Coordinates of C-alpha atoms in Angstrom, one line a residue:
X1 CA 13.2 -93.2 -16.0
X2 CA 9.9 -94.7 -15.0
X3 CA 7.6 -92.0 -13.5
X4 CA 4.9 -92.8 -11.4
X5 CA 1.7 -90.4 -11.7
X6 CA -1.1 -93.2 -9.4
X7 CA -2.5 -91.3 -6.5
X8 CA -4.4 -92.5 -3.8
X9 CA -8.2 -91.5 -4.6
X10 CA -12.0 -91.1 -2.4
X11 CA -12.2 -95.0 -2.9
X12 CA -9.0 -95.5 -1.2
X13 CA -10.0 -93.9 2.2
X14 CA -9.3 -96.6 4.5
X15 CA -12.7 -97.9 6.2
X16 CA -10.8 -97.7 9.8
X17 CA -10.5 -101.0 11.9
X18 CA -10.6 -99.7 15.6
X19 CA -7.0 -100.7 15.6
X20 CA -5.7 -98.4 13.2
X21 CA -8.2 -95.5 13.9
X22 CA -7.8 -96.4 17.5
X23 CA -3.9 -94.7 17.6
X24 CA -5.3 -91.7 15.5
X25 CA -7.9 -91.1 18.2
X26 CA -6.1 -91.9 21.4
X27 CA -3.9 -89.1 19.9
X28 CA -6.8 -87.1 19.8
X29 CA -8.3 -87.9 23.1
X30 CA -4.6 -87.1 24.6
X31 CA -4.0 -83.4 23.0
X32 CA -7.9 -82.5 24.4
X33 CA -6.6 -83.8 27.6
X34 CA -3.4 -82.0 27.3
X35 CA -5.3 -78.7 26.7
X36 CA -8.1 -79.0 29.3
X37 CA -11.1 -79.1 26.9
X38 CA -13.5 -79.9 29.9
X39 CA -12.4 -76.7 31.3
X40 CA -14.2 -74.5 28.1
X41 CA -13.0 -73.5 24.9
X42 CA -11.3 -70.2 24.3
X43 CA -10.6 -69.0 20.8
X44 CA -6.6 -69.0 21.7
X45 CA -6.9 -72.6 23.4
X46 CA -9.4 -73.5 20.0
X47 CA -6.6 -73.2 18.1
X48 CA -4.0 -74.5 19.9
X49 CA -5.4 -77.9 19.6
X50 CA -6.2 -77.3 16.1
X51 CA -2.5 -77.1 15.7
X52 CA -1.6 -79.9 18.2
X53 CA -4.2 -82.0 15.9
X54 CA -2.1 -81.6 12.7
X55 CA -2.7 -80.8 8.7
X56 CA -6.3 -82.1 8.6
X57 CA -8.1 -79.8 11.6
X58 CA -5.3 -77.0 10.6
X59 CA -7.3 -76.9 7.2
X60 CA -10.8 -77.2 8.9
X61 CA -10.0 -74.2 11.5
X62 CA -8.7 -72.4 8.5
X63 CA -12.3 -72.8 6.5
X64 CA -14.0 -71.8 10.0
X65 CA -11.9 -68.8 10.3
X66 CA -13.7 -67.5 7.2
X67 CA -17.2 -68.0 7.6
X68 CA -18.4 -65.1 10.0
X69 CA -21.9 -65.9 8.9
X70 CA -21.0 -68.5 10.9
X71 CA -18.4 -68.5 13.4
X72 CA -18.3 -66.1 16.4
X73 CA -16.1 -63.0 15.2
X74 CA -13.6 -63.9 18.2
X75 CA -13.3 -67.1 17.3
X76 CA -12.6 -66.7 13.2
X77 CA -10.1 -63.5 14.4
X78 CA -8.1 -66.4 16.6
X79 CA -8.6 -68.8 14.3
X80 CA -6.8 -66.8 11.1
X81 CA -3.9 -66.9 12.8
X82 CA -3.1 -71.0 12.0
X83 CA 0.4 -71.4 11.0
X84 CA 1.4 -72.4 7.8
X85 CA 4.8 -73.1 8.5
X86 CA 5.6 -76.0 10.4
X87 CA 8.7 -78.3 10.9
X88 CA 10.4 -79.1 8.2
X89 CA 11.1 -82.9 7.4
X90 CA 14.8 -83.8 7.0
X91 CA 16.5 -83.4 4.0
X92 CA 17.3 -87.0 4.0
X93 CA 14.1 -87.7 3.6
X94 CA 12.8 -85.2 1.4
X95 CA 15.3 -87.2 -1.3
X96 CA 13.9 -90.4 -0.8
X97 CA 11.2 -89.2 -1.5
X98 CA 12.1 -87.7 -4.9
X99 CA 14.2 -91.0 -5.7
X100 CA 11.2 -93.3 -4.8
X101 CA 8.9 -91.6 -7.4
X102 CA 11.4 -91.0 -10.0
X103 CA 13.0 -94.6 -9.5
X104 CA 16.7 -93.2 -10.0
X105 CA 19.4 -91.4 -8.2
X106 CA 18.3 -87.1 -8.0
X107 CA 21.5 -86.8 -9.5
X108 CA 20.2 -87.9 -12.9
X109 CA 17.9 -84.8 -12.8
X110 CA 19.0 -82.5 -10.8
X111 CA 22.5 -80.5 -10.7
X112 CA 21.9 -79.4 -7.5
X113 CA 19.0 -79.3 -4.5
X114 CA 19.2 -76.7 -1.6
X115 CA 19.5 -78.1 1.5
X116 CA 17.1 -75.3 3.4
X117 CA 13.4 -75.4 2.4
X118 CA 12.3 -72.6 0.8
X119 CA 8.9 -73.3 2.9
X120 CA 7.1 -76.1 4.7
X121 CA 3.6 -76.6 5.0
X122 CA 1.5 -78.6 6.6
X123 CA 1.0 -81.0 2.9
X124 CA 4.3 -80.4 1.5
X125 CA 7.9 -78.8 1.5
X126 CA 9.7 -76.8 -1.1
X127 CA 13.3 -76.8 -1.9
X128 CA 15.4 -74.6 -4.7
X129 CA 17.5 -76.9 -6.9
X130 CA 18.8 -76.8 -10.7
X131 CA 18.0 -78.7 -13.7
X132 CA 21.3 -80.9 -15.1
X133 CA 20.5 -78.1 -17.9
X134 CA 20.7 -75.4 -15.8
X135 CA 17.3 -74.5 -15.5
X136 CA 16.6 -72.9 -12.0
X137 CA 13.0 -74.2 -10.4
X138 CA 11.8 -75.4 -6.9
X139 CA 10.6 -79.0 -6.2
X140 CA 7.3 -79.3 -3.9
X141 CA 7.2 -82.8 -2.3
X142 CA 4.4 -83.8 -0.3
X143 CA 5.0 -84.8 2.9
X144 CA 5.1 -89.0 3.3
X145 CA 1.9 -90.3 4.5
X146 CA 0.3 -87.5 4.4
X147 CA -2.7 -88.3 2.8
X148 CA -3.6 -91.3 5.5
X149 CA -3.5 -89.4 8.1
X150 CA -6.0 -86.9 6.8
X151 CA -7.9 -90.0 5.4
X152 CA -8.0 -91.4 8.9
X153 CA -9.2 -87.9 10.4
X154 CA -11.9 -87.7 7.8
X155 CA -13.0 -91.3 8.4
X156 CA -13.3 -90.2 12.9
X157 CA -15.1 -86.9 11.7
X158 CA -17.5 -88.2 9.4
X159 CA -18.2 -90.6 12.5
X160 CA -18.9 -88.0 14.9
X161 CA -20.4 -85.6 13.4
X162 CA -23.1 -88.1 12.1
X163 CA -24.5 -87.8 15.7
X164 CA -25.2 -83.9 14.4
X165 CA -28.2 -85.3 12.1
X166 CA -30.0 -86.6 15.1
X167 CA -31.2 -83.9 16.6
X168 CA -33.0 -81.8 13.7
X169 CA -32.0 -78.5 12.3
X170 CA -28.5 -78.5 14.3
X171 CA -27.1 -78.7 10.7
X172 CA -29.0 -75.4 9.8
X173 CA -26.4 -73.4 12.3
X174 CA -23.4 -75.0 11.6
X175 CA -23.3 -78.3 8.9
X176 CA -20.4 -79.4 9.9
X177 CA -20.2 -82.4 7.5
X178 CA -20.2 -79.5 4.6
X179 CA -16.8 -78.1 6.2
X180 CA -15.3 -81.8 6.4
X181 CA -16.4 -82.2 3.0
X182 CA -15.2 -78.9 1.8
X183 CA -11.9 -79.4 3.8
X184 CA -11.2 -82.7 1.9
X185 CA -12.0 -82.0 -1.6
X186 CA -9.6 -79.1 -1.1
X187 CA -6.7 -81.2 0.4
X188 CA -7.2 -84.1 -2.4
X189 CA -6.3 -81.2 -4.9
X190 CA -3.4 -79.9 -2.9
X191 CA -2.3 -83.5 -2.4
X192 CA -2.2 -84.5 -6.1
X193 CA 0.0 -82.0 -7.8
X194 CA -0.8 -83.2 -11.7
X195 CA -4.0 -81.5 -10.6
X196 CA -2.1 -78.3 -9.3
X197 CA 0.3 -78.6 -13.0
X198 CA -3.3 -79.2 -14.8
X199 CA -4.3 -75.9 -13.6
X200 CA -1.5 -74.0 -14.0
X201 CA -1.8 -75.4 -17.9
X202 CA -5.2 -74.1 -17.9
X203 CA -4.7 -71.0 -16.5
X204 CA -1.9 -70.0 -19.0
X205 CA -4.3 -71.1 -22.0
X206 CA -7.4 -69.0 -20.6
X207 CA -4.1 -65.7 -20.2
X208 CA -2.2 -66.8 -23.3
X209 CA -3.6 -63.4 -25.3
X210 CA -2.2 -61.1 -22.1
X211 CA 1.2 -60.2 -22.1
X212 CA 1.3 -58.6 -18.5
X213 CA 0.1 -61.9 -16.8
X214 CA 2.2 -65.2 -16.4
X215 CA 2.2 -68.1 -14.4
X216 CA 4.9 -70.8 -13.9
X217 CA 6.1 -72.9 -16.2
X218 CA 5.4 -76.4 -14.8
X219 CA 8.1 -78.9 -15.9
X220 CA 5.8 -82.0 -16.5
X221 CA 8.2 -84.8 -17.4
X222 CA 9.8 -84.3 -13.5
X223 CA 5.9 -84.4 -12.5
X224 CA 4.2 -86.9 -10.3
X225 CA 1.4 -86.9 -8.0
X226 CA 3.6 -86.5 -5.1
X227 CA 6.5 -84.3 -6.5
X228 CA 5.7 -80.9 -8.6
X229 CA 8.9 -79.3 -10.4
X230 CA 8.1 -75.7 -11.5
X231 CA 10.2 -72.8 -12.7
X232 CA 12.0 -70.4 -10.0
X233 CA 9.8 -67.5 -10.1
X234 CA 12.7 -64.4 -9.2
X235 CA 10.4 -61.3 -9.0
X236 CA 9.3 -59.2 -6.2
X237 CA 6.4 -59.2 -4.1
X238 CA 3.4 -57.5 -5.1
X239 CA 3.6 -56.2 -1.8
X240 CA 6.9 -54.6 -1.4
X241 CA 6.0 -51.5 -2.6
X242 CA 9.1 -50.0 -2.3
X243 CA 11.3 -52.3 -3.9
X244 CA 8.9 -52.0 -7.3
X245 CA 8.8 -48.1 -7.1
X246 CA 12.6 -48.6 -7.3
X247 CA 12.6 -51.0 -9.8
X248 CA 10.6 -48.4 -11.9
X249 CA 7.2 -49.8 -11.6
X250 CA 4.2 -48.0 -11.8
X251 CA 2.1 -48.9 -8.7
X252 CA -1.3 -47.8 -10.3
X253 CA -0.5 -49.7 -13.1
X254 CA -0.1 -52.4 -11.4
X255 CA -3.2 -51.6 -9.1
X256 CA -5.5 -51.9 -12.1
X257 CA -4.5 -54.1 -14.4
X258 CA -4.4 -56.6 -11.0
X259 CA -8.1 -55.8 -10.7
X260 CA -8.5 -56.5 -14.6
X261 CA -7.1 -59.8 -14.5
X262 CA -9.1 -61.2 -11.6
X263 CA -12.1 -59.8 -12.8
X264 CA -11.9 -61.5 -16.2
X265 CA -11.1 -64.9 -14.1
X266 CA -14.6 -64.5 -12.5
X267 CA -16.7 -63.0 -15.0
X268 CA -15.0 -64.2 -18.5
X269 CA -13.2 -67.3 -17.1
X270 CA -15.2 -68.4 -14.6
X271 CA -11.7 -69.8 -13.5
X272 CA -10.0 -68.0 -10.3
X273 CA -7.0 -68.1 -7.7
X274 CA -9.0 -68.6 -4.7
X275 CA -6.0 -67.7 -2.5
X276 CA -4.9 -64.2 -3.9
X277 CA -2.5 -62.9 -1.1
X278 CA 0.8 -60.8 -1.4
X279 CA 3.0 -64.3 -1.0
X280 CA 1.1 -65.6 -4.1
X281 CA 1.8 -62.5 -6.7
X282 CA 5.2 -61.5 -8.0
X283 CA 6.2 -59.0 -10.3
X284 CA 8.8 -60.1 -12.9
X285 CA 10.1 -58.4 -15.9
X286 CA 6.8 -56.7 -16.6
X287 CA 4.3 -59.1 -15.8
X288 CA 2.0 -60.3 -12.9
X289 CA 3.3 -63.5 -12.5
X290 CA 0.4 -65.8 -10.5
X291 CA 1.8 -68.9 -8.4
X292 CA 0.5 -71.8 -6.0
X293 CA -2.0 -72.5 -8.3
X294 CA -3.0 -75.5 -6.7
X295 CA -6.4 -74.0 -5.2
X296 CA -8.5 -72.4 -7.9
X297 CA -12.0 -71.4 -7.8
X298 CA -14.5 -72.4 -10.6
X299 CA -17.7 -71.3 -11.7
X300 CA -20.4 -72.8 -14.2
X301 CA -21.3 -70.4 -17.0
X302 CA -25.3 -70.5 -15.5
X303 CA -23.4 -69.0 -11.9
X304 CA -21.4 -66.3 -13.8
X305 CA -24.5 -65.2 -15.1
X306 CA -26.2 -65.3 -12.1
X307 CA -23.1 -63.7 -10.6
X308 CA -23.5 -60.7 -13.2
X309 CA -27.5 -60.4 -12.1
X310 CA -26.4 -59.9 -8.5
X311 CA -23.8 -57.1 -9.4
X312 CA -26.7 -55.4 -11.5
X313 CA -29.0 -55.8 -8.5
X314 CA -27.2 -53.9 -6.5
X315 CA -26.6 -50.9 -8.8
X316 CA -29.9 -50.8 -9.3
X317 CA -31.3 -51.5 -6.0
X318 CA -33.2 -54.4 -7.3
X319 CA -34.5 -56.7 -4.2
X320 CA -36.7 -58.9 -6.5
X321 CA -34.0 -59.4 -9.1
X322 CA -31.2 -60.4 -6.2
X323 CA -33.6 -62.6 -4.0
X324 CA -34.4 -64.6 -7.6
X325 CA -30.3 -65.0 -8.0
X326 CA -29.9 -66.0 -4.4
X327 CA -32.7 -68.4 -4.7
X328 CA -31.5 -69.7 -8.4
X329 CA -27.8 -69.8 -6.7
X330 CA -28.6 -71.7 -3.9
X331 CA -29.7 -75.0 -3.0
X332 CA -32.5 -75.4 -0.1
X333 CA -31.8 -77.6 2.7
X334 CA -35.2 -78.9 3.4
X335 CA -37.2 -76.6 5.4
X336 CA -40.2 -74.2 3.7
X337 CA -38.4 -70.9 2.7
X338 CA -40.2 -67.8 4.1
X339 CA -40.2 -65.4 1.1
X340 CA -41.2 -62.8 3.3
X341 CA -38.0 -63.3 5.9
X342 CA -35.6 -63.2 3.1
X343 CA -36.9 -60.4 1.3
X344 CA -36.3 -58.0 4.6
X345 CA -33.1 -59.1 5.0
X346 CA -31.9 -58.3 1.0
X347 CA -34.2 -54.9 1.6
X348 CA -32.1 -54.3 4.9
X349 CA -28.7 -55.1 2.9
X350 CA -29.3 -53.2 -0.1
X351 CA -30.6 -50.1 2.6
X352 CA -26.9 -50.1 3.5
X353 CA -25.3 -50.5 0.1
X354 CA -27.9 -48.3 -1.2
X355 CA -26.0 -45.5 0.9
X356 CA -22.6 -46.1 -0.4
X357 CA -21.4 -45.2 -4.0
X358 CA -21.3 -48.3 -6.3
X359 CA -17.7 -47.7 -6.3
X360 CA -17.3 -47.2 -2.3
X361 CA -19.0 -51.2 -1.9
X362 CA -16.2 -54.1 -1.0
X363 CA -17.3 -57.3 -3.1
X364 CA -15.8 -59.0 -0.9
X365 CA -17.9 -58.1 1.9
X366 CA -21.3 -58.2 0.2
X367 CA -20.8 -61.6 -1.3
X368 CA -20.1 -62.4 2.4
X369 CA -23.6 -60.7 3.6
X370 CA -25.1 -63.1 0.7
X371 CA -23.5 -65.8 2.3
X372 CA -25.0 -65.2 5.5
X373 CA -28.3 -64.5 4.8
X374 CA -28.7 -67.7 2.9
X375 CA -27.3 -69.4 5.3
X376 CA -30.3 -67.6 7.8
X377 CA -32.4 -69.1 5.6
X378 CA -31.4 -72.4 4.7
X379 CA -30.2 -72.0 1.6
X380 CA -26.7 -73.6 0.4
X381 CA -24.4 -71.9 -1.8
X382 CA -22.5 -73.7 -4.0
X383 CA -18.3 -73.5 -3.2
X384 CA -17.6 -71.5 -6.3
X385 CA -19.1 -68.6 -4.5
X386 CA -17.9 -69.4 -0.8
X387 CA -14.0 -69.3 -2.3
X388 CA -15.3 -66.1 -4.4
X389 CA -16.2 -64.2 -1.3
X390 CA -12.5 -65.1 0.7
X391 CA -11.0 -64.5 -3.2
X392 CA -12.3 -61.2 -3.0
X393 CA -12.1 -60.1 0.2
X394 CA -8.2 -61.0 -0.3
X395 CA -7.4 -59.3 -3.4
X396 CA -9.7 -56.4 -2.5
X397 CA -7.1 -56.0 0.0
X398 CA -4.0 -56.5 -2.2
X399 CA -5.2 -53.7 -4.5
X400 CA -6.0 -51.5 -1.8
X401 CA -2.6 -51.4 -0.4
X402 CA -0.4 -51.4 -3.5
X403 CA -3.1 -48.6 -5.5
X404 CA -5.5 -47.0 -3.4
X405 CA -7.0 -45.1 -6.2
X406 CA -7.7 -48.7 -8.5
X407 CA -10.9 -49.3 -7.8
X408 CA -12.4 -53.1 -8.2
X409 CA -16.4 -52.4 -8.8
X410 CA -15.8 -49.9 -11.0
X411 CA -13.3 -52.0 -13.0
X412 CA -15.9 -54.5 -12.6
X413 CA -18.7 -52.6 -13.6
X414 CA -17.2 -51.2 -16.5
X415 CA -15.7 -54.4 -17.4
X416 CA -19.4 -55.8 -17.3
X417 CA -20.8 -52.9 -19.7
X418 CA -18.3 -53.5 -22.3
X419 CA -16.9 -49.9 -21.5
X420 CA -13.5 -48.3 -21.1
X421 CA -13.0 -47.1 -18.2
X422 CA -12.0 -43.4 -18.9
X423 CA -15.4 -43.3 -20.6
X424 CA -17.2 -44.9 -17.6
X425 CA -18.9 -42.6 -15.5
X426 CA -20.1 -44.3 -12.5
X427 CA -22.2 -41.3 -11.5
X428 CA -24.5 -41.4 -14.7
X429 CA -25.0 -45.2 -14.1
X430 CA -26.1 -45.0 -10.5
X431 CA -28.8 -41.9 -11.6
X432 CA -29.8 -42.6 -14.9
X433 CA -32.8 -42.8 -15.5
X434 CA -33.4 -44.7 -18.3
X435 CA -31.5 -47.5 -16.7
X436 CA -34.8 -47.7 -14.0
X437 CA -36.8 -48.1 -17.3
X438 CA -34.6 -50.9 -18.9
X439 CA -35.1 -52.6 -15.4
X440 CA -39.0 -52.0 -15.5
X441 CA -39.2 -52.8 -19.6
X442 CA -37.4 -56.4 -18.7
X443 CA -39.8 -57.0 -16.1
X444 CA -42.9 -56.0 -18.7
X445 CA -41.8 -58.3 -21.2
X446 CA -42.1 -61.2 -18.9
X447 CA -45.6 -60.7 -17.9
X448 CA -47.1 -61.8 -20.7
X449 CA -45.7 -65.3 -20.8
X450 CA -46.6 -65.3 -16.7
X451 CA -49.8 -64.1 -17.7
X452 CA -50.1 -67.1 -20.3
X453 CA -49.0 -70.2 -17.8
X454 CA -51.4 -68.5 -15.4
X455 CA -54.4 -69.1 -17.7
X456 CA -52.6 -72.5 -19.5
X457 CA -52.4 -74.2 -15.3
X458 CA -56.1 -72.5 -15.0
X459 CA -57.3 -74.6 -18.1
X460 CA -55.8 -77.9 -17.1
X461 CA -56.9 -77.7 -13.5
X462 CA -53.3 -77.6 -12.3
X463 CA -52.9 -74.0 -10.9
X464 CA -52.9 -73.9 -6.7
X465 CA -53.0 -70.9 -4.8
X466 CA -50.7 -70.7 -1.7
X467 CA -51.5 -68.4 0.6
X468 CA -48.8 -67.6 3.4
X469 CA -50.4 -65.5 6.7
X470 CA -47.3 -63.2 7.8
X471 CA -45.7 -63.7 11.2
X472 CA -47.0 -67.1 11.9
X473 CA -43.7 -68.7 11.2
X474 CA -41.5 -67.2 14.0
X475 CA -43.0 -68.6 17.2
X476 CA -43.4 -71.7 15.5
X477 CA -39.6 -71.3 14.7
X478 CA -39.0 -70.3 18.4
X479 CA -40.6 -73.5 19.6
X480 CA -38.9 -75.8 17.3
X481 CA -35.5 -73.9 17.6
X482 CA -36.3 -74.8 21.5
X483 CA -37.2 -78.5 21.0
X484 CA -34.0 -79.0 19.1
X485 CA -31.8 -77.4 21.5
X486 CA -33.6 -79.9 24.4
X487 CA -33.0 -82.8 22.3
X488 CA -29.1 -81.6 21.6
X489 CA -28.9 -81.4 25.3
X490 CA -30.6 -85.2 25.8
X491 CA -28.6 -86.6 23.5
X492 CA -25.2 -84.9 24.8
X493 CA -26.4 -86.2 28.6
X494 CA -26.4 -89.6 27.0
X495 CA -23.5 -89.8 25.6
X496 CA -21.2 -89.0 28.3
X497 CA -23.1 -91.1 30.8
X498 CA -23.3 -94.1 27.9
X499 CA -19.4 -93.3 27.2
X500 CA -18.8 -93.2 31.1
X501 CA -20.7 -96.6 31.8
X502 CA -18.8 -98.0 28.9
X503 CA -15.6 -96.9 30.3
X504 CA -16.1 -98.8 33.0
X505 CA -15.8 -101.9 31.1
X506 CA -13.7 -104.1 29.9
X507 CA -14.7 -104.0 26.5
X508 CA -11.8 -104.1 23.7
X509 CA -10.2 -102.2 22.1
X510 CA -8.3 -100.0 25.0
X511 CA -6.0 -97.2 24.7
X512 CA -5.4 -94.9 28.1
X513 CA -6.6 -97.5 30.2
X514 CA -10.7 -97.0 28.8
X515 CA -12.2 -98.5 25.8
X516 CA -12.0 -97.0 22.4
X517 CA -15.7 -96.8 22.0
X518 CA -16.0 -94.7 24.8
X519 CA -13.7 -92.2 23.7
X520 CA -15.3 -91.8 20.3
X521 CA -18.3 -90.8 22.4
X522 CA -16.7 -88.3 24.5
X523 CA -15.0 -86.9 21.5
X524 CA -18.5 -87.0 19.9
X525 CA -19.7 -85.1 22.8
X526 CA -17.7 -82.3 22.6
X527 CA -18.2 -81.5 18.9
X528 CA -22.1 -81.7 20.1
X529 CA -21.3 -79.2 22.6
X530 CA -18.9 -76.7 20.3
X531 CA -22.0 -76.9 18.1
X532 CA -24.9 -76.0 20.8
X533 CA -22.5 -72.7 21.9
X534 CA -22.3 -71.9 18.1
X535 CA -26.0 -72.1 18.4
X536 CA -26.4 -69.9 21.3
X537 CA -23.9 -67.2 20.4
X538 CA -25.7 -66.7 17.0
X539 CA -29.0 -66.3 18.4
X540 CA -27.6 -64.2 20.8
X541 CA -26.0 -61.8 18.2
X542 CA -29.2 -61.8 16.3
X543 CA -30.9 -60.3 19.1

């Protein structure tokens, strides 16, 4: 049996002749018509096109719907309810595809294949079947040309959304070439499942030493890029309470070894399931069994560190110490940072988290306050911490409805110190004393050295001083906030009158009776125009 393990990759993207993209976006152009898009855009009739538009936009609104920092709140509210199931392809088909990869009759492998999908999603469809030894698993085949269509969507995208660099700082409210980007690079992995059995391999070697977590065996001779074979996980749902207190379980058991293990993925591993919910944790003979490992979160060793920082920060109210590991975090996006700015807004956070016991503070949530205030001021965090934050804010919930009482900073916390947690006393940490002088003697140490470049730069002539006057940055910023929203509104005017003259034409190629060209400009238009409202509503909300 000859298996075939070549995917398609970046450099296969095709380039687009107007014919072939020209379909994909008459399609387009025809489900914005269908829905009235000149009429306004409601959250509900947002995502009905997303739907109408298929895998790739599905997976782009489904990225929006967790960036609040963002997004209006009505719009990511709407916008979480994307369906994940969607028509299932025949059965007929779902064979041939099996066949065409394996190059031999499913009969040769399989004893049997179960005619109704376990699930089907918008990249692939799962079916139960047995091994010819008798081995129960489920076969996830991606859907047939899948991955052109998205390629084709990411090719239009990119084109449209290049019009966003125009008019300066539009990219500061909402870079929407990040979220194609960050869209894609997900659906590659999802798309090439020896990278989904790659993790799952990993993931088992990182928990090899823990006997209460397991993932999937992953049967990697049956293997390809486009069909994944993987043991039948028969547990229950870590959210069926019920069921596992009358199976015997012991919910805050459960609860807290949950928290444990994702905890040591962040801070030990640096390797996490970025989508933790209830449909992705079963509970089987003993053990938290982990599935759909296909999207997993990773972080260097130098942003697990910085990660730990942050957490300390926050117990100790540090503003200094967490504006460094936002700054050392991030990446700037062009424009001057003003210190001052971002040092209110992490002294504003921390006011609020300063009122709340450590133990009372949602990760989840704060990483997400992070998120936002770089974002306010133009500062990129990497994707390790953007999947952290929707990680968190996921699991957070899990263990909050299976074991109220297990809590994740504390676990955290202690985990962090080196501590058990029955001799953890969160109390003495937040009030100790001699923890505000550990804080103060690090500090002290470093002066010296600063003390020393000072007077090194001072002797070689390179030392400059920069003084910044407070205040005179924001009416500067309301002016050029002002300018680019004129020159968004120019440019938006010109393209609907350009797309309108060319429309006119007889220029080739046609679809719906107008030229192609002039479509991609009104199609361009309206992103424009999504991304002006985004504009307005923030400043709005700041206000």
């Amino acid at each position: 049996m000859n298996l075939s393990d070549s995917g398609l990759s970046v450099k296969d993207i095709p380039k687009g002749p107007m014919d072939t993209n020209g379909k994909r976006l008459k399609k387009i152009v025809s489900i914005l018509v269908k829905h009235e898009i000149t009429k306004g855009l409601t959250p509900e009739k947002l995502r009905l096109i997303i739907e109408d538009l298929g895998p790739t936009f599905i997976k782009i609104g489904q990225i929006m719907s967790m960036r609040r920092d963002i997004f209006p709140n009505d719009y990511c509210i709407e916008l979480e309810k994307l369906r994940s199931q969607v028509t299932p392809m025949p059965f007929d088909e779902f064979i041939r595809i099996i066949e065409e990869e394996y190059q031999c009759p499913v009969d040769d492998v399989f004893s049997n294949i179960n005619q109704d999908p376990l699930g089907s999603a918008s990249i692939a469809q799962v079916h139960a079947a047995d091994l010819s030894d008798g081995a129960k698993v489920v076969i996830k085949v991606q859907r047939p040309g899948i991955y052109k269509v998205m390629a084709q969507d990411v090719v239009l995208l990119n084109r449209a959304t290049g019009i966003l660099n125009i008019a300066s700082g539009i990219g500061d409210v909402v870079d929407f070439k990040m979220i194609v980007d960050e869209m894609w690079s997900t659906a590659q992995q999802e798309m090439d499942f020896l990278f989904e059995a790659k993790n799952a391999q990993l993931f088992n070697e990182l928990n090899a030493e823990i006997k209460y977590i397991g993932c999937p065996k992953i049967y990697n001779q049956y293997t390809t890029s486009k069909v994944l074979v993987m043991e039948d996980i028969v547990g229950i749902a870590i959210d069926e309470t019920r069921t596992l207190q009358d199976a015997g379980y012991d919910l805050e058991e459960i609860g807290v070894k949950l928290a444990e293990n994702y905890v040591k993925q962040i801070i030990d591993d640096g390797f996490f399931h970025a989508d933790p919910h209830p449909g992705n944790i079963f509970i089987r003979n003993g053990q938290i069994v982990w599935i759909d490992l296909g999207m997993m979160g990773r972080l260097s060793k130098r942003e697990m560190g910085l990660l730990r920082r942050s957490v300390k920060a926050v117990a100790t109210r540090d503003v200094e110490s967490l504006e460094g590991a936002i700054l050392s975090l991030g990446v700037h996006k062009g424009r001057r940072i003003n210190h001052s700015l971002l040092y209110e807004a992490i002294d504003r956070m921390l006011d609020v988290y300063g009122t709340e016991e450590l133990s009372n503070i949602n990760m989840g949530r704060f990483l997400e306050e992070i998120l936002r205030i770089a974002a306010e001021n133009h500062i990129g965090m990497p994707r390790g911490i953007s999947m952290l934050s929707r990680g968190m804010i996921t699991i957070e919930g899990v263990i909050a409805k299976i074991s109220p009482d297990a809590n994740f900073v504390r676990i955290m916390a202690n985990h962090m110190a080196g501590q058990q947690i029955t001799n953890f006393d969160l109390n003495n940490f937040m009030e100790s004393n001699r923890q505000k002088i550990l804080t103060s003697g690090e500090k002290a140490i470093s002066v010296p050295g600063q003390v020393s470049d000072f007077l090194s730069l001072t002797n070689k002539g390179q030392l400059k001083v920069n003084l910044e006057i407070l205040g005179s940055d924001e009416p500067l910023a309301e002016i050029d906030q002002m300018v680019n929203k004129i020159v968004i509104c120019i440019i938006l005017a010109a393209l609907l009158m350009s797309s309108s003259f060319i429309a006119t034409t007889n220029m080739t190629p046609q679809f719906m009776g107008i030229p192609a060209l002039g479509a991609l400009g009104y199609f361009t238009a309206i992103i424009l125009s999504l991304a002006l409202m985004i504009s307005i509503h923030r400043k709005k909300r700041k206000r």
